[in-house]
């Protein structure tokens, strides 16, 4: 990190603290909403699904706003919105108010991710971007590894305290960026569209981006919320205690692998070989899914998770590099916002997998996911043929 500018260093530290603030409440949110509003698990799932779906759609317009205004100031606003929203959850009693707060919080999280990608692209030379993104992604995984443990410990002292602490961390993170001036002029990199509709027309007419986003959506069905469908599968095929033990081991395996290897793998990615990397990552996803379907011991599950995680470590920076290569200088936020629509796949995944587990033999879920991964990877590889590797 010492090789990067002050803005990039502060941005990476902020990414870590923001992830910790969200990870603090991740294991507690379902139970908290159930107790707060008297909802059953199905209704809580529906409520969270509405929030994620709404935030994903709003992020498309958010990307357009990011292109037109000071990205650093917008990131500060997203941190403030997220922090205030998390604190308000502890006081909200009305279902509609809770839904609104969750949508605002999820939207702020999505816009922070889009804005941070745009800043990395705007302020780094081409050769450093994917390395910086991989390092940033490693830091966020460290946050997801330690955040839930801290949240559970704090909740043992006071059930609502994790939400207040998480909100305070998000708001406090603003100060990391307040003293840093932007290093690139967002208006100087090209002519911008005059309206949001103009931007949508540009995105719609960019067939490469449309095809790639569709491929990402299918791929995200597989890796976006994999912990949810793995839990669903294990609850059908194993006892509750076996499910808890297996998931704990799988999450630890995933986190340790990403933290140790993500930056090293990210350094190897090159624009001129992007299609090969995407194809390789997709193959690893399929190998991991088949491994899950055949696993009959904890070691077998962990080996399959290691293979699956290798695919994850390739696909995430490869997606960033693809959009960075494709997006015009003046529309980076809009393009990252459009690519973020692929997150809808993560929202659909538990629904689809639950249906398959109810109506088909349990292992067939993994074969269906493998087919979707193959199709998504194929669409991404095909769209990659249309990209001319240029130095921007």
PDB file of N, CA and C in Angstrom, residues 83-184:
ATOM      1  N   UNK A  83     -24.104   4.754   7.995  1.00  0.00           N
ATOM      2  CA  UNK A  83     -23.945   4.815   9.436  1.00  0.00           C
ATOM      3  C   UNK A  83     -25.212   5.239  10.151  1.00  0.00           C
ATOM      4  N   UNK A  84     -25.847   6.297   9.661  1.00  0.00           N
ATOM      5  CA  UNK A  84     -27.095   6.773  10.274  1.00  0.00           C
ATOM      6  C   UNK A  84     -28.184   5.708  10.140  1.00  0.00           C
ATOM      7  N   UNK A  85     -28.227   5.033   8.977  1.00  0.00           N
ATOM      8  CA  UNK A  85     -29.232   3.997   8.769  1.00  0.00           C
ATOM      9  C   UNK A  85     -29.083   2.852   9.751  1.00  0.00           C
ATOM     10  N   UNK A  86     -27.863   2.399   9.999  1.00  0.00           N
ATOM     11  CA  UNK A  86     -27.647   1.296  10.932  1.00  0.00           C
ATOM     12  C   UNK A  86     -28.055   1.677  12.346  1.00  0.00           C
ATOM     13  N   UNK A  87     -27.771   2.915  12.730  1.00  0.00           N
ATOM     14  CA  UNK A  87     -28.169   3.365  14.072  1.00  0.00           C
ATOM     15  C   UNK A  87     -29.683   3.486  14.177  1.00  0.00           C
ATOM     16  N   UNK A  88     -30.334   3.994  13.125  1.00  0.00           N
ATOM     17  CA  UNK A  88     -31.793   4.146  13.132  1.00  0.00           C
ATOM     18  C   UNK A  88     -32.516   2.810  13.254  1.00  0.00           C
ATOM     19  N   UNK A  89     -31.883   1.732  12.765  1.00  0.00           N
ATOM     20  CA  UNK A  89     -32.527   0.420  12.864  1.00  0.00           C
ATOM     21  C   UNK A  89     -32.821   0.040  14.303  1.00  0.00           C
ATOM     22  N   UNK A  90     -31.999   0.505  15.223  1.00  0.00           N
ATOM     23  CA  UNK A  90     -32.207   0.144  16.625  1.00  0.00           C
ATOM     24  C   UNK A  90     -33.428   0.851  17.227  1.00  0.00           C
ATOM     25  N   UNK A  91     -33.890   1.928  16.570  1.00  0.00           N
ATOM     26  CA  UNK A  91     -35.026   2.684  17.093  1.00  0.00           C
ATOM     27  C   UNK A  91     -36.311   2.460  16.288  1.00  0.00           C
ATOM     28  N   UNK A  92     -36.179   1.995  15.054  1.00  0.00           N
ATOM     29  CA  UNK A  92     -37.346   1.877  14.174  1.00  0.00           C
ATOM     30  C   UNK A  92     -38.265   0.753  14.657  1.00  0.00           C
ATOM     31  N   UNK A  93     -39.566   1.040  14.692  1.00  0.00           N
ATOM     32  CA  UNK A  93     -40.578   0.065  15.095  1.00  0.00           C
ATOM     33  C   UNK A  93     -41.555  -0.243  13.973  1.00  0.00           C
ATOM     34  N   UNK A  94     -41.603   0.636  12.976  1.00  0.00           N
ATOM     35  CA  UNK A  94     -42.562   0.495  11.890  1.00  0.00           C
ATOM     36  C   UNK A  94     -41.945  -0.291  10.736  1.00  0.00           C
ATOM     37  N   UNK A  95     -42.711  -1.241  10.157  1.00  0.00           N
ATOM     38  CA  UNK A  95     -42.212  -2.091   9.082  1.00  0.00           C
ATOM     39  C   UNK A  95     -41.775  -1.260   7.876  1.00  0.00           C
ATOM     40  N   UNK A  96     -42.566  -0.245   7.522  1.00  0.00           N
ATOM     41  CA  UNK A  96     -42.245   0.563   6.344  1.00  0.00           C
ATOM     42  C   UNK A  96     -41.001   1.405   6.570  1.00  0.00           C
ATOM     43  N   UNK A  97     -40.838   1.905   7.798  1.00  0.00           N
ATOM     44  CA  UNK A  97     -39.643   2.686   8.111  1.00  0.00           C
ATOM     45  C   UNK A  97     -38.401   1.793   8.082  1.00  0.00           C
ATOM     46  N   UNK A  98     -38.515   0.589   8.622  1.00  0.00           N
ATOM     47  CA  UNK A  98     -37.390  -0.349   8.594  1.00  0.00           C
ATOM     48  C   UNK A  98     -37.024  -0.700   7.152  1.00  0.00           C
ATOM     49  N   UNK A  99     -38.028  -0.916   6.318  1.00  0.00           N
ATOM     50  CA  UNK A  99     -37.777  -1.229   4.912  1.00  0.00           C
ATOM     51  C   UNK A  99     -37.043  -0.088   4.230  1.00  0.00           C
ATOM     52  N   UNK A 100     -37.495   1.155   4.486  1.00  0.00           N
ATOM     53  CA  UNK A 100     -36.847   2.326   3.896  1.00  0.00           C
ATOM     54  C   UNK A 100     -35.401   2.442   4.355  1.00  0.00           C
ATOM     55  N   UNK A 101     -35.167   2.239   5.650  1.00  0.00           N
ATOM     56  CA  UNK A 101     -33.806   2.340   6.181  1.00  0.00           C
ATOM     57  C   UNK A 101     -32.904   1.272   5.569  1.00  0.00           C
ATOM     58  N   UNK A 102     -33.429   0.049   5.419  1.00  0.00           N
ATOM     59  CA  UNK A 102     -32.644  -1.028   4.822  1.00  0.00           C
ATOM     60  C   UNK A 102     -32.310  -0.730   3.365  1.00  0.00           C
ATOM     61  N   UNK A 103     -33.267  -0.169   2.629  1.00  0.00           N
ATOM     62  CA  UNK A 103     -33.013   0.174   1.223  1.00  0.00           C
ATOM     63  C   UNK A 103     -31.931   1.247   1.129  1.00  0.00           C
ATOM     64  N   UNK A 104     -32.023   2.268   2.004  1.00  0.00           N
ATOM     65  CA  UNK A 104     -31.013   3.333   1.997  1.00  0.00           C
ATOM     66  C   UNK A 104     -29.632   2.771   2.333  1.00  0.00           C
ATOM     67  N   UNK A 105     -29.588   1.896   3.337  1.00  0.00           N
ATOM     68  CA  UNK A 105     -28.312   1.319   3.761  1.00  0.00           C
ATOM     69  C   UNK A 105     -27.711   0.443   2.668  1.00  0.00           C
ATOM     70  N   UNK A 106     -28.548  -0.397   2.041  1.00  0.00           N
ATOM     71  CA  UNK A 106     -28.052  -1.275   0.969  1.00  0.00           C
ATOM     72  C   UNK A 106     -27.626  -0.463  -0.250  1.00  0.00           C
ATOM     73  N   UNK A 107     -28.374   0.583  -0.570  1.00  0.00           N
ATOM     74  CA  UNK A 107     -28.008   1.440  -1.704  1.00  0.00           C
ATOM     75  C   UNK A 107     -26.682   2.144  -1.443  1.00  0.00           C
ATOM     76  N   UNK A 108     -26.504   2.641  -0.219  1.00  0.00           N
ATOM     77  CA  UNK A 108     -25.247   3.297   0.139  1.00  0.00           C
ATOM     78  C   UNK A 108     -24.074   2.332  -0.003  1.00  0.00           C
ATOM     79  N   UNK A 109     -24.279   1.079   0.400  1.00  0.00           N
ATOM     80  CA  UNK A 109     -23.225   0.076   0.289  1.00  0.00           C
ATOM     81  C   UNK A 109     -22.872  -0.184  -1.173  1.00  0.00           C
ATOM     82  N   UNK A 110     -23.904  -0.304  -2.033  1.00  0.00           N
ATOM     83  CA  UNK A 110     -23.665  -0.541  -3.460  1.00  0.00           C
ATOM     84  C   UNK A 110     -22.940   0.638  -4.101  1.00  0.00           C
ATOM     85  N   UNK A 111     -23.351   1.860  -3.748  1.00  0.00           N
ATOM     86  CA  UNK A 111     -22.724   3.044  -4.339  1.00  0.00           C
ATOM     87  C   UNK A 111     -21.283   3.222  -3.853  1.00  0.00           C
ATOM     88  N   UNK A 112     -21.020   2.834  -2.616  1.00  0.00           N
ATOM     89  CA  UNK A 112     -19.640   2.892  -2.136  1.00  0.00           C
ATOM     90  C   UNK A 112     -18.752   1.966  -2.959  1.00  0.00           C
ATOM     91  N   UNK A 113     -19.240   0.773  -3.254  1.00  0.00           N
ATOM     92  CA  UNK A 113     -18.466  -0.177  -4.049  1.00  0.00           C
ATOM     93  C   UNK A 113     -18.226   0.356  -5.457  1.00  0.00           C
ATOM     94  N   UNK A 114     -19.268   0.896  -6.079  1.00  0.00           N
ATOM     95  CA  UNK A 114     -19.144   1.439  -7.436  1.00  0.00           C
ATOM     96  C   UNK A 114     -18.188   2.633  -7.441  1.00  0.00           C
ATOM     97  N   UNK A 115     -18.369   3.545  -6.486  1.00  0.00           N
ATOM     98  CA  UNK A 115     -17.534   4.731  -6.420  1.00  0.00           C
ATOM     99  C   UNK A 115     -16.066   4.414  -6.160  1.00  0.00           C
ATOM    100  N   UNK A 116     -15.817   3.418  -5.306  1.00  0.00           N
ATOM    101  CA  UNK A 116     -14.426   3.064  -5.014  1.00  0.00           C
ATOM    102  C   UNK A 116     -13.755   2.456  -6.239  1.00  0.00           C
ATOM    103  N   UNK A 117     -14.488   1.649  -7.014  1.00  0.00           N
ATOM    104  CA  UNK A 117     -13.931   1.110  -8.264  1.00  0.00           C
ATOM    105  C   UNK A 117     -13.596   2.244  -9.230  1.00  0.00           C
ATOM    106  N   UNK A 118     -14.519   3.213  -9.339  1.00  0.00           N
ATOM    107  CA  UNK A 118     -14.296   4.329 -10.261  1.00  0.00           C
ATOM    108  C   UNK A 118     -13.084   5.154  -9.847  1.00  0.00           C
ATOM    109  N   UNK A 119     -12.889   5.360  -8.550  1.00  0.00           N
ATOM    110  CA  UNK A 119     -11.736   6.123  -8.075  1.00  0.00           C
ATOM    111  C   UNK A 119     -10.442   5.379  -8.365  1.00  0.00           C
ATOM    112  N   UNK A 120     -10.432   4.056  -8.155  1.00  0.00           N
ATOM    113  CA  UNK A 120      -9.242   3.273  -8.469  1.00  0.00           C
ATOM    114  C   UNK A 120      -8.875   3.412  -9.945  1.00  0.00           C
ATOM    115  N   UNK A 121      -9.882   3.320 -10.819  1.00  0.00           N
ATOM    116  CA  UNK A 121      -9.629   3.431 -12.255  1.00  0.00           C
ATOM    117  C   UNK A 121      -9.162   4.834 -12.633  1.00  0.00           C
ATOM    118  N   UNK A 122      -9.734   5.836 -11.981  1.00  0.00           N
ATOM    119  CA  UNK A 122      -9.466   7.226 -12.350  1.00  0.00           C
ATOM    120  C   UNK A 122      -8.106   7.706 -11.887  1.00  0.00           C
ATOM    121  N   UNK A 123      -7.605   7.130 -10.814  1.00  0.00           N
ATOM    122  CA  UNK A 123      -6.401   7.678 -10.191  1.00  0.00           C
ATOM    123  C   UNK A 123      -5.173   6.781 -10.279  1.00  0.00           C
ATOM    124  N   UNK A 124      -5.289   5.629 -10.979  1.00  0.00           N
ATOM    125  CA  UNK A 124      -4.145   4.736 -11.089  1.00  0.00           C
ATOM    126  C   UNK A 124      -3.804   4.472 -12.545  1.00  0.00           C
ATOM    127  N   UNK A 125      -2.522   4.262 -12.856  1.00  0.00           N
ATOM    128  CA  UNK A 125      -2.151   3.837 -14.207  1.00  0.00           C
ATOM    129  C   UNK A 125      -2.775   2.482 -14.525  1.00  0.00           C
ATOM    130  N   UNK A 126      -2.902   2.192 -15.804  1.00  0.00           N
ATOM    131  CA  UNK A 126      -3.566   0.962 -16.240  1.00  0.00           C
ATOM    132  C   UNK A 126      -2.944  -0.272 -15.595  1.00  0.00           C
ATOM    133  N   UNK A 127      -1.630  -0.341 -15.552  1.00  0.00           N
ATOM    134  CA  UNK A 127      -0.958  -1.536 -15.053  1.00  0.00           C
ATOM    135  C   UNK A 127      -1.131  -1.790 -13.570  1.00  0.00           C
ATOM    136  N   UNK A 128      -1.533  -0.774 -12.817  1.00  0.00           N
ATOM    137  CA  UNK A 128      -1.665  -0.930 -11.364  1.00  0.00           C
ATOM    138  C   UNK A 128      -3.101  -1.196 -10.911  1.00  0.00           C
ATOM    139  N   UNK A 129      -4.053  -1.042 -11.803  1.00  0.00           N
ATOM    140  CA  UNK A 129      -5.454  -1.065 -11.369  1.00  0.00           C
ATOM    141  C   UNK A 129      -5.899  -2.415 -10.822  1.00  0.00           C
ATOM    142  N   UNK A 130      -5.633  -3.497 -11.558  1.00  0.00           N
ATOM    143  CA  UNK A 130      -6.116  -4.793 -11.112  1.00  0.00           C
ATOM    144  C   UNK A 130      -5.383  -5.238  -9.847  1.00  0.00           C
ATOM    145  N   UNK A 131      -4.098  -4.877  -9.697  1.00  0.00           N
ATOM    146  CA  UNK A 131      -3.374  -5.198  -8.465  1.00  0.00           C
ATOM    147  C   UNK A 131      -3.995  -4.469  -7.275  1.00  0.00           C
ATOM    148  N   UNK A 132      -4.310  -3.193  -7.479  1.00  0.00           N
ATOM    149  CA  UNK A 132      -4.926  -2.411  -6.402  1.00  0.00           C
ATOM    150  C   UNK A 132      -6.296  -2.967  -6.050  1.00  0.00           C
ATOM    151  N   UNK A 133      -7.077  -3.361  -7.073  1.00  0.00           N
ATOM    152  CA  UNK A 133      -8.391  -3.926  -6.806  1.00  0.00           C
ATOM    153  C   UNK A 133      -8.265  -5.231  -6.028  1.00  0.00           C
ATOM    154  N   UNK A 134      -7.306  -6.081  -6.391  1.00  0.00           N
ATOM    155  CA  UNK A 134      -7.111  -7.340  -5.678  1.00  0.00           C
ATOM    156  C   UNK A 134      -6.718  -7.100  -4.226  1.00  0.00           C
ATOM    157  N   UNK A 135      -5.847  -6.108  -3.999  1.00  0.00           N
ATOM    158  CA  UNK A 135      -5.474  -5.769  -2.626  1.00  0.00           C
ATOM    159  C   UNK A 135      -6.681  -5.250  -1.862  1.00  0.00           C
ATOM    160  N   UNK A 136      -7.479  -4.402  -2.507  1.00  0.00           N
ATOM    161  CA  UNK A 136      -8.675  -3.867  -1.873  1.00  0.00           C
ATOM    162  C   UNK A 136      -9.657  -4.982  -1.537  1.00  0.00           C
ATOM    163  N   UNK A 137      -9.811  -5.936  -2.463  1.00  0.00           N
ATOM    164  CA  UNK A 137     -10.713  -7.065  -2.240  1.00  0.00           C
ATOM    165  C   UNK A 137     -10.213  -7.954  -1.103  1.00  0.00           C
ATOM    166  N   UNK A 138      -8.886  -8.101  -0.995  1.00  0.00           N
ATOM    167  CA  UNK A 138      -8.319  -8.862   0.115  1.00  0.00           C
ATOM    168  C   UNK A 138      -8.649  -8.204   1.447  1.00  0.00           C
ATOM    169  N   UNK A 139      -8.522  -6.892   1.506  1.00  0.00           N
ATOM    170  CA  UNK A 139      -8.829  -6.169   2.743  1.00  0.00           C
ATOM    171  C   UNK A 139     -10.303  -6.316   3.122  1.00  0.00           C
ATOM    172  N   UNK A 140     -11.197  -6.275   2.124  1.00  0.00           N
ATOM    173  CA  UNK A 140     -12.617  -6.428   2.439  1.00  0.00           C
ATOM    174  C   UNK A 140     -12.904  -7.830   2.970  1.00  0.00           C
ATOM    175  N   UNK A 141     -12.200  -8.838   2.470  1.00  0.00           N
ATOM    176  CA  UNK A 141     -12.400 -10.195   2.984  1.00  0.00           C
ATOM    177  C   UNK A 141     -11.869 -10.349   4.394  1.00  0.00           C
ATOM    178  N   UNK A 142     -10.816  -9.605   4.721  1.00  0.00           N
ATOM    179  CA  UNK A 142     -10.345  -9.586   6.115  1.00  0.00           C
ATOM    180  C   UNK A 142     -11.448  -9.024   7.007  1.00  0.00           C
ATOM    181  N   UNK A 143     -12.112  -7.965   6.507  1.00  0.00           N
ATOM    182  CA  UNK A 143     -13.227  -7.385   7.267  1.00  0.00           C
ATOM    183  C   UNK A 143     -14.351  -8.370   7.480  1.00  0.00           C
ATOM    184  N   UNK A 144     -14.697  -9.117   6.431  1.00  0.00           N
ATOM    185  CA  UNK A 144     -15.766 -10.111   6.560  1.00  0.00           C
ATOM    186  C   UNK A 144     -15.358 -11.280   7.460  1.00  0.00           C
ATOM    187  N   UNK A 145     -14.042 -11.523   7.579  1.00  0.00           N
ATOM    188  CA  UNK A 145     -13.572 -12.620   8.422  1.00  0.00           C
ATOM    189  C   UNK A 145     -13.650 -12.268   9.904  1.00  0.00           C
ATOM    190  N   UNK A 146     -13.324 -11.022  10.247  1.00  0.00           N
ATOM    191  CA  UNK A 146     -13.263 -10.654  11.666  1.00  0.00           C
ATOM    192  C   UNK A 146     -14.540  -9.969  12.151  1.00  0.00           C
ATOM    193  N   UNK A 147     -15.282  -9.322  11.236  1.00  0.00           N
ATOM    194  CA  UNK A 147     -16.462  -8.566  11.642  1.00  0.00           C
ATOM    195  C   UNK A 147     -17.524  -9.369  12.372  1.00  0.00           C
ATOM    196  N   UNK A 148     -17.969 -10.521  11.809  1.00  0.00           N
ATOM    197  CA  UNK A 148     -19.024 -11.285  12.491  1.00  0.00           C
ATOM    198  C   UNK A 148     -18.639 -11.737  13.889  1.00  0.00           C
ATOM    199  N   UNK A 149     -17.378 -12.122  14.083  1.00  0.00           N
ATOM    200  CA  UNK A 149     -16.956 -12.556  15.417  1.00  0.00           C
ATOM    201  C   UNK A 149     -17.065 -11.412  16.424  1.00  0.00           C
ATOM    202  N   UNK A 150     -16.637 -10.224  16.004  1.00  0.00           N
ATOM    203  CA  UNK A 150     -16.737  -9.063  16.891  1.00  0.00           C
ATOM    204  C   UNK A 150     -18.203  -8.750  17.193  1.00  0.00           C
ATOM    205  N   UNK A 151     -19.052  -8.832  16.168  1.00  0.00           N
ATOM    206  CA  UNK A 151     -20.472  -8.552  16.355  1.00  0.00           C
ATOM    207  C   UNK A 151     -21.128  -9.480  17.351  1.00  0.00           C
ATOM    208  N   UNK A 152     -20.797 -10.772  17.269  1.00  0.00           N
ATOM    209  CA  UNK A 152     -21.389 -11.753  18.193  1.00  0.00           C
ATOM    210  C   UNK A 152     -20.950 -11.479  19.625  1.00  0.00           C
ATOM    211  N   UNK A 153     -19.675 -11.120  19.798  1.00  0.00           N
ATOM    212  CA  UNK A 153     -19.168 -10.813  21.146  1.00  0.00           C
ATOM    213  C   UNK A 153     -19.885  -9.594  21.717  1.00  0.00           C
ATOM    214  N   UNK A 154     -20.026  -8.542  20.913  1.00  0.00           N
ATOM    215  CA  UNK A 154     -20.696  -7.326  21.386  1.00  0.00           C
ATOM    216  C   UNK A 154     -22.164  -7.602  21.684  1.00  0.00           C
ATOM    217  N   UNK A 155     -22.812  -8.425  20.843  1.00  0.00           N
ATOM    218  CA  UNK A 155     -24.231  -8.745  21.060  1.00  0.00           C
ATOM    219  C   UNK A 155     -24.448  -9.496  22.361  1.00  0.00           C
ATOM    220  N   UNK A 156     -23.428 -10.227  22.811  1.00  0.00           N
ATOM    221  CA  UNK A 156     -23.547 -10.930  24.090  1.00  0.00           C
ATOM    222  C   UNK A 156     -23.615  -9.977  25.267  1.00  0.00           C
ATOM    223  N   UNK A 157     -23.116  -8.763  25.069  1.00  0.00           N
ATOM    224  CA  UNK A 157     -23.179  -7.741  26.118  1.00  0.00           C
ATOM    225  C   UNK A 157     -24.475  -6.954  26.024  1.00  0.00           C
ATOM    226  N   UNK A 158     -24.850  -6.537  24.822  1.00  0.00           N
ATOM    227  CA  UNK A 158     -26.075  -5.777  24.585  1.00  0.00           C
ATOM    228  C   UNK A 158     -26.552  -6.084  23.159  1.00  0.00           C
ATOM    229  N   UNK A 159     -27.768  -6.648  22.990  1.00  0.00           N
ATOM    230  CA  UNK A 159     -28.220  -7.106  21.668  1.00  0.00           C
ATOM    231  C   UNK A 159     -28.220  -6.029  20.584  1.00  0.00           C
ATOM    232  N   UNK A 160     -28.525  -4.772  20.951  1.00  0.00           N
ATOM    233  CA  UNK A 160     -28.585  -3.721  19.937  1.00  0.00           C
ATOM    234  C   UNK A 160     -27.250  -2.992  19.743  1.00  0.00           C
ATOM    235  N   UNK A 161     -26.288  -3.283  20.612  1.00  0.00           N
ATOM    236  CA  UNK A 161     -25.013  -2.562  20.564  1.00  0.00           C
ATOM    237  C   UNK A 161     -24.270  -2.743  19.236  1.00  0.00           C
ATOM    238  N   UNK A 162     -24.273  -3.926  18.601  1.00  0.00           N
ATOM    239  CA  UNK A 162     -23.535  -4.057  17.330  1.00  0.00           C
ATOM    240  C   UNK A 162     -24.004  -3.078  16.255  1.00  0.00           C
ATOM    241  N   UNK A 163     -25.287  -2.757  16.232  1.00  0.00           N
ATOM    242  CA  UNK A 163     -25.806  -1.832  15.226  1.00  0.00           C
ATOM    243  C   UNK A 163     -25.304  -0.408  15.492  1.00  0.00           C
ATOM    244  N   UNK A 164     -25.257  -0.029  16.761  1.00  0.00           N
ATOM    245  CA  UNK A 164     -24.755   1.299  17.109  1.00  0.00           C
ATOM    246  C   UNK A 164     -23.261   1.395  16.830  1.00  0.00           C
ATOM    247  N   UNK A 165     -22.514   0.339  17.202  1.00  0.00           N
ATOM    248  CA  UNK A 165     -21.071   0.328  16.936  1.00  0.00           C
ATOM    249  C   UNK A 165     -20.807   0.354  15.435  1.00  0.00           C
ATOM    250  N   UNK A 166     -21.567  -0.443  14.676  1.00  0.00           N
ATOM    251  CA  UNK A 166     -21.392  -0.479  13.219  1.00  0.00           C
ATOM    252  C   UNK A 166     -21.685   0.884  12.605  1.00  0.00           C
ATOM    253  N   UNK A 167     -22.740   1.539  13.071  1.00  0.00           N
ATOM    254  CA  UNK A 167     -23.066   2.865  12.576  1.00  0.00           C
ATOM    255  C   UNK A 167     -21.990   3.878  12.907  1.00  0.00           C
ATOM    256  N   UNK A 168     -21.446   3.773  14.109  1.00  0.00           N
ATOM    257  CA  UNK A 168     -20.380   4.694  14.519  1.00  0.00           C
ATOM    258  C   UNK A 168     -19.125   4.489  13.681  1.00  0.00           C
ATOM    259  N   UNK A 169     -18.789   3.230  13.359  1.00  0.00           N
ATOM    260  CA  UNK A 169     -17.609   2.948  12.526  1.00  0.00           C
ATOM    261  C   UNK A 169     -17.807   3.526  11.124  1.00  0.00           C
ATOM    262  N   UNK A 170     -19.021   3.336  10.565  1.00  0.00           N
ATOM    263  CA  UNK A 170     -19.300   3.864   9.223  1.00  0.00           C
ATOM    264  C   UNK A 170     -19.188   5.391   9.204  1.00  0.00           C
ATOM    265  N   UNK A 171     -19.784   6.040  10.197  1.00  0.00           N
ATOM    266  CA  UNK A 171     -19.710   7.512  10.250  1.00  0.00           C
ATOM    267  C   UNK A 171     -18.279   7.984  10.502  1.00  0.00           C
ATOM    268  N   UNK A 172     -17.565   7.283  11.371  1.00  0.00           N
ATOM    269  CA  UNK A 172     -16.187   7.665  11.656  1.00  0.00           C
ATOM    270  C   UNK A 172     -15.264   7.500  10.462  1.00  0.00           C
ATOM    271  N   UNK A 173     -15.620   6.575   9.564  1.00  0.00           N
ATOM    272  CA  UNK A 173     -14.791   6.344   8.378  1.00  0.00           C
ATOM    273  C   UNK A 173     -14.756   7.559   7.459  1.00  0.00           C
ATOM    274  N   UNK A 174     -15.751   8.419   7.585  1.00  0.00           N
ATOM    275  CA  UNK A 174     -15.780   9.623   6.741  1.00  0.00           C
ATOM    276  C   UNK A 174     -14.520  10.458   6.899  1.00  0.00           C
ATOM    277  N   UNK A 175     -13.987  10.493   8.112  1.00  0.00           N
ATOM    278  CA  UNK A 175     -12.858  11.379   8.389  1.00  0.00           C
ATOM    279  C   UNK A 175     -11.592  10.945   7.651  1.00  0.00           C
ATOM    280  N   UNK A 176     -11.533   9.677   7.230  1.00  0.00           N
ATOM    281  CA  UNK A 176     -10.378   9.214   6.467  1.00  0.00           C
ATOM    282  C   UNK A 176     -10.307   9.872   5.096  1.00  0.00           C
ATOM    283  N   UNK A 177     -11.475  10.228   4.549  1.00  0.00           N
ATOM    284  CA  UNK A 177     -11.506  10.845   3.229  1.00  0.00           C
ATOM    285  C   UNK A 177     -11.735  12.356   3.266  1.00  0.00           C
ATOM    286  N   UNK A 178     -12.133  12.879   4.409  1.00  0.00           N
ATOM    287  CA  UNK A 178     -12.417  14.315   4.487  1.00  0.00           C
ATOM    288  C   UNK A 178     -11.181  15.166   4.223  1.00  0.00           C
ATOM    289  N   UNK A 179     -10.015  14.694   4.660  1.00  0.00           N
ATOM    290  CA  UNK A 179      -8.812  15.496   4.520  1.00  0.00           C
ATOM    291  C   UNK A 179      -8.028  15.231   3.251  1.00  0.00           C
ATOM    292  N   UNK A 180      -8.642  14.480   2.323  1.00  0.00           N
ATOM    293  CA  UNK A 180      -7.940  14.125   1.092  1.00  0.00           C
ATOM    294  C   UNK A 180      -8.643  14.768  -0.084  1.00  0.00           C
ATOM    295  N   UNK A 181      -7.918  15.556  -0.844  1.00  0.00           N
ATOM    296  CA  UNK A 181      -8.511  16.168  -2.040  1.00  0.00           C
ATOM    297  C   UNK A 181      -8.457  15.178  -3.180  1.00  0.00           C
ATOM    298  N   UNK A 182      -9.419  15.289  -4.076  1.00  0.00           N
ATOM    299  CA  UNK A 182      -9.434  14.408  -5.238  1.00  0.00           C
ATOM    300  C   UNK A 182      -8.240  14.729  -6.123  1.00  0.00           C
ATOM    301  N   UNK A 183      -7.723  13.659  -6.759  1.00  0.00           N
ATOM    302  CA  UNK A 183      -6.492  13.804  -7.526  1.00  0.00           C
ATOM    303  C   UNK A 183      -6.721  13.798  -9.019  1.00  0.00           C
ATOM    304  N   UNK A 184      -7.963  13.580  -9.426  1.00  0.00           N
ATOM    305  CA  UNK A 184      -8.275  13.608 -10.857  1.00  0.00           C
ATOM    306  C   UNK A 184      -9.566  14.356 -11.049  1.00  0.00           C
TER     307      UNK A 184
END
